[in-house]
Coordinates of C-alpha atoms in Angstrom, one line a residue:
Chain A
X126 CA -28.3 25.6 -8.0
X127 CA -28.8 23.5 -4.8
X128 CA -29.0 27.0 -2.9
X129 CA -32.2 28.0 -5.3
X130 CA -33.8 24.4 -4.4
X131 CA -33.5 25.1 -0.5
X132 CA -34.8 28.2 -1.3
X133 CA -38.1 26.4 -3.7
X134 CA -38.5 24.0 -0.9
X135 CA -38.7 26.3 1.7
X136 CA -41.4 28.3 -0.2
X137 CA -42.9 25.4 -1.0
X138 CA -43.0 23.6 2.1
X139 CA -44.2 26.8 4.2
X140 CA -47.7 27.1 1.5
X141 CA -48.4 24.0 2.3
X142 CA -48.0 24.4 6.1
X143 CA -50.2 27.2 6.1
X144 CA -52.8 26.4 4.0
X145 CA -53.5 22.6 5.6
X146 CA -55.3 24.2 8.3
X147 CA -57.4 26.7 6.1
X148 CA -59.0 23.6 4.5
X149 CA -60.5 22.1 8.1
X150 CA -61.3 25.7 9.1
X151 CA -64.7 25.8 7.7
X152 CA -66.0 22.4 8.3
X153 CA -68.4 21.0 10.8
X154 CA -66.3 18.1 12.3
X155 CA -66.1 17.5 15.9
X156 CA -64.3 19.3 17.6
X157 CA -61.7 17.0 19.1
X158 CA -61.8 14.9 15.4
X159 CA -60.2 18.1 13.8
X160 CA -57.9 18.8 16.3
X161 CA -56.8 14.6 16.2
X162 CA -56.6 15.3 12.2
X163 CA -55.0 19.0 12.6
X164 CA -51.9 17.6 15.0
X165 CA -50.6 14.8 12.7
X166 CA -51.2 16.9 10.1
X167 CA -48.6 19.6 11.6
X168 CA -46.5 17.4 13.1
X169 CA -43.6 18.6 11.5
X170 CA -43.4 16.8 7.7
X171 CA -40.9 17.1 5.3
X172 CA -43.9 17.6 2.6
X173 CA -41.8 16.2 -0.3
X174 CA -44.5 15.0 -1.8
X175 CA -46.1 18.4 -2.8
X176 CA -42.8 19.7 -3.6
X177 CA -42.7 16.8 -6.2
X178 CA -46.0 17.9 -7.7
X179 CA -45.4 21.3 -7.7
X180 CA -42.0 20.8 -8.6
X181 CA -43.5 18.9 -11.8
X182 CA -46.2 21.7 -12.6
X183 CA -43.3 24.5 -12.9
X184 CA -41.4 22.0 -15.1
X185 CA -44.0 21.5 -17.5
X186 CA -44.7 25.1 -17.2
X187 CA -48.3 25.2 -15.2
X188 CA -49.3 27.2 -12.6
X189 CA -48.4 25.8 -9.5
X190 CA -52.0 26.9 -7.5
X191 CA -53.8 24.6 -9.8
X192 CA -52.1 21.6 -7.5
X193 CA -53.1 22.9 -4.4
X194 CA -56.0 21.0 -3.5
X195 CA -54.0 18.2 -5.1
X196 CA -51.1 18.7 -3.1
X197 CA -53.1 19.1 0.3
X198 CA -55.0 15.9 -0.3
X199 CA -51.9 13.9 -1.0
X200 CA -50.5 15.0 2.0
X201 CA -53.5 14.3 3.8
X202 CA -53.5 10.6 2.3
X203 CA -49.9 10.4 3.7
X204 CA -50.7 11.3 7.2
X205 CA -53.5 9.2 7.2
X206 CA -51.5 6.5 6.4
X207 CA -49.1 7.1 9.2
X208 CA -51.4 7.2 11.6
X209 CA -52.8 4.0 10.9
X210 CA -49.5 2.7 10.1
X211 CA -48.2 3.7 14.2
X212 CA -51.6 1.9 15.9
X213 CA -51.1 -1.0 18.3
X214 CA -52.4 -3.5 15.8
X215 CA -49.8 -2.0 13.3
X216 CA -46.2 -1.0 13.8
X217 CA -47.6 -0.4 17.3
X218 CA -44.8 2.7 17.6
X219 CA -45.1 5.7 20.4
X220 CA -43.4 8.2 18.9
X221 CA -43.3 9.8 15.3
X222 CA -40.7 12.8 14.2
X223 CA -40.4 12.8 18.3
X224 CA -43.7 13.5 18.9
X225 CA -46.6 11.4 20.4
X226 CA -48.6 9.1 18.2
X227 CA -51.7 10.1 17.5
X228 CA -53.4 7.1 19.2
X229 CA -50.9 8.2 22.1
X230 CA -52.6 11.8 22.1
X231 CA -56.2 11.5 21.2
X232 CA -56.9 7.5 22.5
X233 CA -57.0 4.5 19.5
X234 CA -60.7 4.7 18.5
X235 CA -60.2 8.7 17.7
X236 CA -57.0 7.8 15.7
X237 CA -58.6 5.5 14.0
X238 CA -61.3 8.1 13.3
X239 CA -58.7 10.4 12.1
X240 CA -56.7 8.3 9.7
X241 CA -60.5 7.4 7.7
X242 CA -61.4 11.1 8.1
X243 CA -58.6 12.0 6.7
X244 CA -58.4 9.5 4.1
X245 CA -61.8 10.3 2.9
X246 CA -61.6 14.3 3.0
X247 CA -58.3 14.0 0.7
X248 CA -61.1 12.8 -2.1
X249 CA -63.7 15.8 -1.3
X250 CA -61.1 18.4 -1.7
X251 CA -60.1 17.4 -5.3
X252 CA -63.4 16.6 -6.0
X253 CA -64.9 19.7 -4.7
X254 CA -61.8 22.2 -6.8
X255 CA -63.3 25.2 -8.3
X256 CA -60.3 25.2 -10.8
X257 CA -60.0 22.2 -12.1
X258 CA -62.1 20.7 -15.0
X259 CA -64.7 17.5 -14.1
X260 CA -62.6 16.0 -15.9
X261 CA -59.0 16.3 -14.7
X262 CA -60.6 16.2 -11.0
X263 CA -61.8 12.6 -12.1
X264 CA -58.9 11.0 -13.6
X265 CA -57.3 12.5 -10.1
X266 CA -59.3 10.8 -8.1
X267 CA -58.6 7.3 -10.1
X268 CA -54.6 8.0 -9.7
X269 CA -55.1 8.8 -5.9
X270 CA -57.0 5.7 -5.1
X271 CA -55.0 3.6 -7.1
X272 CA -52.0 4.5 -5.7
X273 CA -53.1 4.9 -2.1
X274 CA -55.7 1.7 -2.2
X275 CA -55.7 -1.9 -2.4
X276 CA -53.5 -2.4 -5.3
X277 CA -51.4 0.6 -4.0
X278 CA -49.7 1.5 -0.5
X279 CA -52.7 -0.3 1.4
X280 CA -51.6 -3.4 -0.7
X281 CA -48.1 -2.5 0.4
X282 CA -48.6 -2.5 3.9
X283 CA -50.5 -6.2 3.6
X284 CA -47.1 -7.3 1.8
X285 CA -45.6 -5.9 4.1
X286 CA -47.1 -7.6 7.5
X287 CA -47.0 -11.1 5.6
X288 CA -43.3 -10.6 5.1
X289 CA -42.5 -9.6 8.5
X290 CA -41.8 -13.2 9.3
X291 CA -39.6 -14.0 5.8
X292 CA -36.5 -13.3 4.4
X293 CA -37.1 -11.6 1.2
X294 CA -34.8 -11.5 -2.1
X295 CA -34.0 -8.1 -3.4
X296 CA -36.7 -8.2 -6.2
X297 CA -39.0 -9.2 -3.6
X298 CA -38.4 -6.1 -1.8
X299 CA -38.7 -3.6 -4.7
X300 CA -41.9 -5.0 -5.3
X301 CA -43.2 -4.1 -1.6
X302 CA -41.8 -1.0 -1.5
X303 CA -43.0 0.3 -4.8
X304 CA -46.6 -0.9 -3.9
X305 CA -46.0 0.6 0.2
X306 CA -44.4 4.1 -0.3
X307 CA -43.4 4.1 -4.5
X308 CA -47.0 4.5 -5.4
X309 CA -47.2 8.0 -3.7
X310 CA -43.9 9.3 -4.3
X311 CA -45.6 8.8 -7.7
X312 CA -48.8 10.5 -8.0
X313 CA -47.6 13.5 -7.9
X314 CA -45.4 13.4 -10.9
X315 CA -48.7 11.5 -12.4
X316 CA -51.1 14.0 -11.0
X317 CA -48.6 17.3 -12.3
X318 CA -49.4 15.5 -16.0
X319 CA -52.6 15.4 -15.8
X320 CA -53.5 18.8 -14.5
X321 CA -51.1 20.6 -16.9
X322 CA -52.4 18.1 -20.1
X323 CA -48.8 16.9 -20.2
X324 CA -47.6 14.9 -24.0
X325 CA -47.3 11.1 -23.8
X326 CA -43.5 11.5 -24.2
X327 CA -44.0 13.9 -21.1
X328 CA -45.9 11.9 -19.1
X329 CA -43.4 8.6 -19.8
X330 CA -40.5 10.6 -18.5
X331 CA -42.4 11.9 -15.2
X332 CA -43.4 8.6 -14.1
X333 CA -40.0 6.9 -15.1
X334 CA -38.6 9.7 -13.0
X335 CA -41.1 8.9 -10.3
X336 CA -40.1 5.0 -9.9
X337 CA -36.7 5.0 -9.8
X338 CA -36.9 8.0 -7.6
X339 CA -39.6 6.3 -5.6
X340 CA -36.9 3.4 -4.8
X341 CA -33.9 5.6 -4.1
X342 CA -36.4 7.2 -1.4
X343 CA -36.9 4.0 0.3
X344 CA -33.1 2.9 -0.2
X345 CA -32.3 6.5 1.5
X346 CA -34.7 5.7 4.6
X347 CA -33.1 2.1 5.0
X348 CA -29.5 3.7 4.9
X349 CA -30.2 6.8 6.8
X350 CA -32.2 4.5 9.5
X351 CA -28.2 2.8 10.1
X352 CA -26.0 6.2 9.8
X353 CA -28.8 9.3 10.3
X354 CA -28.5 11.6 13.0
X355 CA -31.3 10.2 15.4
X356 CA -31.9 14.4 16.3
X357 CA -32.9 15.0 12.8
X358 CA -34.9 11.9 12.3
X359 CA -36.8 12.3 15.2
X360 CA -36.7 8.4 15.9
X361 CA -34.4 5.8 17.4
X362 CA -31.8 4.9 14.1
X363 CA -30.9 1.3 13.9
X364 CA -34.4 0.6 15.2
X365 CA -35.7 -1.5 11.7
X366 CA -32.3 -3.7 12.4
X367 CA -33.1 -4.5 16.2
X368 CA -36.4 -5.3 14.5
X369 CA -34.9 -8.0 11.8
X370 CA -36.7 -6.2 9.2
X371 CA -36.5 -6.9 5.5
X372 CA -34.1 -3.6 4.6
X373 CA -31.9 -2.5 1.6
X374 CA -29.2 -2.7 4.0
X375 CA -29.2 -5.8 5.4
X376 CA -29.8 -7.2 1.9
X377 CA -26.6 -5.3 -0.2
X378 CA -24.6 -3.9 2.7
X379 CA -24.4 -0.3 3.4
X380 CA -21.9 -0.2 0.6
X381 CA -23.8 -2.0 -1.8
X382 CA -27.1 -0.2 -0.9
X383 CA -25.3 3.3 -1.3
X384 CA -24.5 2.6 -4.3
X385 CA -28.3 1.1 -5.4
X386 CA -29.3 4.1 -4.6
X387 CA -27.2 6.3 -6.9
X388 CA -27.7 3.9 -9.7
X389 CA -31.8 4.9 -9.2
X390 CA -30.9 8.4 -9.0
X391 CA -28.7 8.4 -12.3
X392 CA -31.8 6.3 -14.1
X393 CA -34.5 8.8 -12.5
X394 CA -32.6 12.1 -14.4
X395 CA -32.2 10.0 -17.8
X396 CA -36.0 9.7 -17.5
X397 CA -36.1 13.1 -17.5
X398 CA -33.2 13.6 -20.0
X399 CA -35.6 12.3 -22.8
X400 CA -38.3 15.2 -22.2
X401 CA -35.1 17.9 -22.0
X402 CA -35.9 18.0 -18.2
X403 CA -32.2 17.7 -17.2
X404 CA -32.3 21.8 -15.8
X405 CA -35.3 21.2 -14.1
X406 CA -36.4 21.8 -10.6
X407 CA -36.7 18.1 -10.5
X408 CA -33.1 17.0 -11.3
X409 CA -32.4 18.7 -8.8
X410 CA -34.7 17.4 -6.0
X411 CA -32.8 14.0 -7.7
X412 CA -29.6 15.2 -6.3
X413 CA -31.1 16.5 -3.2
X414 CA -32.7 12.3 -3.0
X415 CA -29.1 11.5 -3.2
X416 CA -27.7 13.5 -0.5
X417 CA -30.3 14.0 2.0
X418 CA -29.3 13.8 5.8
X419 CA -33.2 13.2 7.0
Chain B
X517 CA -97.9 -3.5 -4.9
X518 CA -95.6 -4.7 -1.6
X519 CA -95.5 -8.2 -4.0
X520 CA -94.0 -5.8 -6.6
X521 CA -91.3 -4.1 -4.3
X522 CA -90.5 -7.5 -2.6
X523 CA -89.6 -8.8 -6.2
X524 CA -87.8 -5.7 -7.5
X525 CA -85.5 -5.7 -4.0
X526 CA -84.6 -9.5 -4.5
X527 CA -83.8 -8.4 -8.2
X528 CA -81.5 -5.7 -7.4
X529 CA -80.1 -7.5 -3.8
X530 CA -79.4 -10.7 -6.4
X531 CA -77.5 -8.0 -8.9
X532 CA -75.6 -6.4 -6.0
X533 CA -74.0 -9.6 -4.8
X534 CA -73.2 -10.8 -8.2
X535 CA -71.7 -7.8 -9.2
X536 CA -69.5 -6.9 -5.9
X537 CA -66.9 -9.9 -6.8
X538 CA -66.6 -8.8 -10.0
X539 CA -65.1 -5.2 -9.4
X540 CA -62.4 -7.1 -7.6
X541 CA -61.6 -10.0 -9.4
X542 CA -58.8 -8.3 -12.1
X543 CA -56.9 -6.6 -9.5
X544 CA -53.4 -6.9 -8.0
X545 CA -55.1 -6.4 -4.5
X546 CA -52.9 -9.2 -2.5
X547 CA -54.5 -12.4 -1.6
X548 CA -55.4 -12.0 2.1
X549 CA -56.6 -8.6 2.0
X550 CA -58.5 -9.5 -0.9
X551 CA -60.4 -11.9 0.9
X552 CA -60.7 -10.3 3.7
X553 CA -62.3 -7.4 1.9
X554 CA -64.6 -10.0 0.2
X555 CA -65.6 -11.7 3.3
X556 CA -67.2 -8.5 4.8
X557 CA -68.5 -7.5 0.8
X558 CA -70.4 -10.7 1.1
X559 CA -71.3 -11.0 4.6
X560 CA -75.0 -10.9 3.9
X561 CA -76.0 -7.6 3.9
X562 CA -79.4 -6.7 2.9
X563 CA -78.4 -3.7 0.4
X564 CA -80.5 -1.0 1.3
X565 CA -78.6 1.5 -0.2
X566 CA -77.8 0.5 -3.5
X567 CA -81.5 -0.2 -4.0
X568 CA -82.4 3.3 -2.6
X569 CA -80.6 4.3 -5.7
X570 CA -81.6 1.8 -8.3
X571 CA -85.3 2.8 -7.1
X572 CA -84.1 6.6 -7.3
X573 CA -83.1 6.2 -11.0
X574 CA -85.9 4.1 -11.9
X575 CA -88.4 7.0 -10.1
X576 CA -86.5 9.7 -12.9
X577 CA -86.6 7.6 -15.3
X578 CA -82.7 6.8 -15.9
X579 CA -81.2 3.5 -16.7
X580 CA -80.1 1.7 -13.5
X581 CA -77.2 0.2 -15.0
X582 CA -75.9 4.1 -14.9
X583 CA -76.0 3.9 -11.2
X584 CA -73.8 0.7 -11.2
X585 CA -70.6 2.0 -10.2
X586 CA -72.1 3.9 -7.7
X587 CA -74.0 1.4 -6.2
X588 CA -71.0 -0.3 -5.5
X589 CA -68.9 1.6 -4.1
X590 CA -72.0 2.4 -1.7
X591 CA -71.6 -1.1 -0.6
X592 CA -67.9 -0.9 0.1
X593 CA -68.1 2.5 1.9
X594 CA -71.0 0.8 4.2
X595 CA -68.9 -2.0 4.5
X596 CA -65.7 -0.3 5.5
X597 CA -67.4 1.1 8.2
X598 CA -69.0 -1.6 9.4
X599 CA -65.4 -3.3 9.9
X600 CA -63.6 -0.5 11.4
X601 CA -67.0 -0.1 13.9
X602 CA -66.3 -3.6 14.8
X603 CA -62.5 -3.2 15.7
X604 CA -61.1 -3.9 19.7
X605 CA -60.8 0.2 20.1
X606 CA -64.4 0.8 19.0
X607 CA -67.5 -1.4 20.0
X608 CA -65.3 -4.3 20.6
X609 CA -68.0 -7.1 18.5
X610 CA -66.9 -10.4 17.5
X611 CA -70.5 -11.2 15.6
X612 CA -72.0 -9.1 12.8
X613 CA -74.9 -11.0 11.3
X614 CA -74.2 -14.4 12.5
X615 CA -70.8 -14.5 11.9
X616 CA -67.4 -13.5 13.2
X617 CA -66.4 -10.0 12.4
X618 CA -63.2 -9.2 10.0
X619 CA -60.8 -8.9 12.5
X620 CA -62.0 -11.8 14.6
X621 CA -61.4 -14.4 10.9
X622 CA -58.1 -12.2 9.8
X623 CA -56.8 -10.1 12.8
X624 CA -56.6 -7.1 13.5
X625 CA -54.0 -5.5 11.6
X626 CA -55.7 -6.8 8.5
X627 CA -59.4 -5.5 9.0
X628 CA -57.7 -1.8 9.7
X629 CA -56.6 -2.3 5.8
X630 CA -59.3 -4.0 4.4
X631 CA -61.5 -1.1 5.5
X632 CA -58.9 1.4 4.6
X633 CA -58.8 -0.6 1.1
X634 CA -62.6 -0.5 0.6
X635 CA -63.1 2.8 1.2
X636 CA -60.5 3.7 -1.2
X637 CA -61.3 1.6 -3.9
X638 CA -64.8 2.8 -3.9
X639 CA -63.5 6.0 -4.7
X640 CA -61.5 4.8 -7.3
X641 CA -64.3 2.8 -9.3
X642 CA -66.5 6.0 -9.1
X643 CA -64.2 7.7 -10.7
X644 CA -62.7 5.5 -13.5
X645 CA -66.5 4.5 -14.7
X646 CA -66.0 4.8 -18.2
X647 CA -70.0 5.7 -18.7
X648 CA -70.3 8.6 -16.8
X649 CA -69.1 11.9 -17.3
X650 CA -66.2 13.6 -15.6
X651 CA -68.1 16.2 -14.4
X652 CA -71.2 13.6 -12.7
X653 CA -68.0 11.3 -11.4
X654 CA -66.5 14.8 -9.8
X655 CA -69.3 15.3 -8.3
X656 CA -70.2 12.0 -7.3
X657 CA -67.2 11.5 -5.2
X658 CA -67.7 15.2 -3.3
X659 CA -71.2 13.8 -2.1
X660 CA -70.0 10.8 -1.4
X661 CA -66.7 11.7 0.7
X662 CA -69.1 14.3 2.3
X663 CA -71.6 12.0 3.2
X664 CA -68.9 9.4 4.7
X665 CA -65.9 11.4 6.0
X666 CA -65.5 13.8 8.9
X667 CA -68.1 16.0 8.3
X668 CA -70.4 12.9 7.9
X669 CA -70.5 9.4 9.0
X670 CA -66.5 9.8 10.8
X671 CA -68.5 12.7 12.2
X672 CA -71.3 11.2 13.4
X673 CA -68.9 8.0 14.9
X674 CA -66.9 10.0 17.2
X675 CA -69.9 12.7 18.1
X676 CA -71.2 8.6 19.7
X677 CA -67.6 7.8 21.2
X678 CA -68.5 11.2 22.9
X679 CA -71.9 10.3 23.8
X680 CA -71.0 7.1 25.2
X681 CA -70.6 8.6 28.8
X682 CA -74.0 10.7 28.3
X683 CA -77.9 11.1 28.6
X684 CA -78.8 12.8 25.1
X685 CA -81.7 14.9 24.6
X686 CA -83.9 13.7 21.3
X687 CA -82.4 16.6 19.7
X688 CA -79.0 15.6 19.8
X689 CA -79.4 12.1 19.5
X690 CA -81.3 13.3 15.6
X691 CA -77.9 15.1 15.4
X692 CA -75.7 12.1 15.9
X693 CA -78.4 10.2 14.0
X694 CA -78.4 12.5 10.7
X695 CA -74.4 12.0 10.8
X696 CA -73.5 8.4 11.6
X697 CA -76.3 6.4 9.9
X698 CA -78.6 9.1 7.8
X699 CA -76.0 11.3 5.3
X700 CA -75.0 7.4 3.7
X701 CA -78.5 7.0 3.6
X702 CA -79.5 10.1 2.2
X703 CA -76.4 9.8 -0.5
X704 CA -77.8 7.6 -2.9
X705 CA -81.2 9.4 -3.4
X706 CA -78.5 12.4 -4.0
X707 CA -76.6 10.4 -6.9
X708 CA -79.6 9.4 -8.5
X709 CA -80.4 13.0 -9.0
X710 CA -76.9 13.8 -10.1
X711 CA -76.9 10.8 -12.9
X712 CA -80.0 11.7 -13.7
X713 CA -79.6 15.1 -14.0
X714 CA -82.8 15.5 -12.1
X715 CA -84.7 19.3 -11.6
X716 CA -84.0 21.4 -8.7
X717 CA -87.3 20.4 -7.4
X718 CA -87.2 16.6 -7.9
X719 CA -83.5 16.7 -6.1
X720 CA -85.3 18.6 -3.2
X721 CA -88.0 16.7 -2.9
X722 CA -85.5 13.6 -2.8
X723 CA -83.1 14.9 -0.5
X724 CA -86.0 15.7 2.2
X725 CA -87.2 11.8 1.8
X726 CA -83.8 10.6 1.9
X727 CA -83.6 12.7 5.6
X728 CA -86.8 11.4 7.0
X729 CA -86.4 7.9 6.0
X730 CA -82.8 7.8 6.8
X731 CA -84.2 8.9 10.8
X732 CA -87.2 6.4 10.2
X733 CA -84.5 3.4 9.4
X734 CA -82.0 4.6 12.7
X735 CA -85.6 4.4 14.9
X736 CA -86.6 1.1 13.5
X737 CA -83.5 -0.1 14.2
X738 CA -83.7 0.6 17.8
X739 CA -87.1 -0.8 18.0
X740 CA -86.2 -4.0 16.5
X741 CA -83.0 -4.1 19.0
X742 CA -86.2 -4.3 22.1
X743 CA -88.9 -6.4 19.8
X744 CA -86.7 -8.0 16.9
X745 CA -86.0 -12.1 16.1
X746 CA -83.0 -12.4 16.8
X747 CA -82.5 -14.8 14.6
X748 CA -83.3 -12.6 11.4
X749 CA -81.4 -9.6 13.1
X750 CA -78.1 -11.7 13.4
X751 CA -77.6 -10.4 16.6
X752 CA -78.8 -11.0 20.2
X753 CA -82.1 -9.3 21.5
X754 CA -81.7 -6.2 23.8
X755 CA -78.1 -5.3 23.4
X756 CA -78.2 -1.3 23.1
X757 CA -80.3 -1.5 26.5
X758 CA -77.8 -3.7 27.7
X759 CA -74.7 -1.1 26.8
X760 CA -77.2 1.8 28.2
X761 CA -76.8 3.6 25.0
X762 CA -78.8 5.9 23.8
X763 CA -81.2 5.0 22.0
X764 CA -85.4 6.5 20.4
X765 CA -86.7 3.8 22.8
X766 CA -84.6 4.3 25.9
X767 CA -85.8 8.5 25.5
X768 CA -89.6 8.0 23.7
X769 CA -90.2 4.4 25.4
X770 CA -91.7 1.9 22.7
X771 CA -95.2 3.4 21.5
X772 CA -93.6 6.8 21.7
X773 CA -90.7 5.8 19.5
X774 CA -93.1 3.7 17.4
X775 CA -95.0 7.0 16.7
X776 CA -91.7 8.6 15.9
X777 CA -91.0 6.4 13.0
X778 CA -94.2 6.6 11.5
X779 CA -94.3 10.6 11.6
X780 CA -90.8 10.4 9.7
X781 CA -92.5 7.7 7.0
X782 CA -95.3 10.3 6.6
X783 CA -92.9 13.6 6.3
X784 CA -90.6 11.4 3.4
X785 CA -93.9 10.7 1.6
X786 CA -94.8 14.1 1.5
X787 CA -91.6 15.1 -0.1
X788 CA -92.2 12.6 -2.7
X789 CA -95.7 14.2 -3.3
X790 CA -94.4 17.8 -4.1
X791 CA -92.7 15.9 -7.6
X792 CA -95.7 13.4 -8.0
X793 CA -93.7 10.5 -7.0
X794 CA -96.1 9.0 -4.4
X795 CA -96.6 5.8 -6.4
X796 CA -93.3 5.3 -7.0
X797 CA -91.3 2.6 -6.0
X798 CA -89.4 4.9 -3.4
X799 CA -92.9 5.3 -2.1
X800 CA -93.0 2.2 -1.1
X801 CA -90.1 1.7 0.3
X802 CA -91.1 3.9 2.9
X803 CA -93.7 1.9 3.5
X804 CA -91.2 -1.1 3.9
X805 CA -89.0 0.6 6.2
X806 CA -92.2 1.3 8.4
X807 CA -92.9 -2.4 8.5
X808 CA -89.6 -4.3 8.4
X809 CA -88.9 -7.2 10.7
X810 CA -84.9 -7.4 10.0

């Protein structure tokens, strides 16, 4: 079972690696503006996110290339929103997944550059799919900029800098964290329903799915952040408690948060119980949530 | 005729600014970054572009209100990138028409999302207009990403961090030109002719206006940075020369770049010609451009 997911992911992960840079090839941006988008791009992500939307297409039985452009554009909306996450003004951080920065590599104003080139190409490529319907490339467009905008991670991060200086109750901190990183754990499960014209019962138990997985992901981070294995994570661990931030942790306990986390796992697979998704490629990738070491 | 423009540009200015709140008043957008958004929205800008396309859809004969959505998310594209232009990394300004620029009222940290959240919303309101088709929204937001993102106006701002250190000839400084300041120029005669389903010939014939007037407006700018009142410009007198950057006047002098602009208003005028619209209202715009103060 697990053995066929590593295998999935593997797959999955290695597409998208190889066709991020196909989708820059043929473009006229500047030459050190592509290679500024091109290294965060590869520098080394876990791309759960497109294995979460074509995770959702095989379970609902669609054909996984009609999420491509999806899938590179999410993780294109990601990676912008790292990159402006790390710059000085931000999280003002050197390193990411023990690499450089970009601002490190290619100076702030270029990085800068990058993250709104980025950002806004995500939008041509859905836009511009041959094999998707007006239509569905629309109502993708919507979900992506709700979830990545104002109301959506960008409204996250806000939350996030006015909070720096406060203690926050637990609800308190679900709510930033679904807005900051929830919103696109969930488009994909969103976007998968869309593309393959998914029921209303179907769509319901994808984006249950998605929110309680969505918080287990950020509960994961916080734990594996005090226990992970600083080689794998490619950063410092303990670094968000030297920096008294808001965390699952120092809220419930390593304990307490541990066991938050399974709860969210357990409520994300009922989700998908109701819709006979409990075989799926997804329960699975639940699990994997669960027990992940990075 | 000029009285007739005048009162149709107050007319659709006065729409624009009443409008632009609106979009964001039933959102969850948190309150700082909402304001800060809706400081820069409201900034007094003299909405140029959205009345480029009102005056576009009025020319085919479509409604204007069809053009709404578009219109403003224009507006908030513009105004990201007037923000992120302003930031410490890029040209460093603390004034932008009189008054302090986003990150100089909210900090930095701040302005880097409000831009980030404008740009995204705009995509977002394009694309959930519930009066347009999927297939005009789809391709809405491919012109509009294209005109704005890395092939575009991210394009055209790092091909001028490049510049900064260099004499360009007239050729390249068009190039940089057509990128930074002429593609969002050029994009709303493009939508117009999308909503309006407009002939192959009518779209050319706007698309080669929208390219000389969008050069005509980047000369006239220049010129009014030697000749302006700085009062109406918001802005001191003689800054470009000041920052030795490279502008039509520093490489044609004054009469020569003078000559420029008015060669560009002829060439747009022509292209209206070849679909009969050389009384139109986009007609005289071109006229306005020529002979703008501000």
């Amino acid at each position: 079972m697990t053995l066929q997911l590593d295998a999935y992911m593997h797959e999955k992960k290695a597409w998208i690696d190889s066709q991020l840079p196909l989708f820059l090839q043929e473009t006229s941006i500047p030459g050190k503006l592509k290679e500024s988008m091109l290294y965060s791009l590869m520098a080394g992500g876990k791309r759960i996110r497109p294995i979460l939307l074509f995770a959702a297409l095989n379970t609902l039985g669609e054909s996984e290339d009609k999420g491509l452009s999806t899938a590179i554009a999410l993780e294109m909306v990601h990676t912008y929103s790292l990159i402006h996450d790390d710059l000085p003004a931000m999280d003002n951080d050197d390193l990411r997944r023990g690499k450089p920065t970009n601002h490190k590599m290619f100076g702030e104003a270029t990085a800068i550059l990058a993250g709104d080139g980025l950002l806004t190409f995500a939008f041509q490529i859905i836009a511009s799919d041959p094999a998707l319907d007006g239509d569905i490339k629309s109502r993708l467009v919507a979900l992506l900029a709700s979830a990545a905008g104002p109301e959506g991670m960008v409204g996250g991060q806000e939350d996030d800098l006015e909070a720096e200086e406060k203690v926050l109750t637990l609800e308190q901190l679900m709510s930033v964290h679904r807005r900051k990183t929830g919103r696109l754990v969930g488009f994909p499960l969103e976007a998968a329903a869309v593309i393959a014209r998914a029921t209303e019962q179907q769509t319901h138990s994808l984006t249950g799915y998605a929110d309680h997985l969505g918080l287990a992901f950020q509960i994961g981070d916080d734990i594996l952040d005090i226990i992970g294995n600083e080689e794998e994570l490619g950063k410092p661990v303990g670094s968000d408690l030297n920096n008294h931030k808001n965390t699952y942790v120092s809220l419930l306990e390593l304990e307490g948060a541990k066991k938050k986390m399974a709860d969210h796992v357990d409520r994300a697979v009922v989700f998908l119980r109701k819709s006979g998704f409990e075989n799926s490629l997804l329960a699975q990738i639940a699990a994997f949530i669960l027990n992940r070491t990075f």
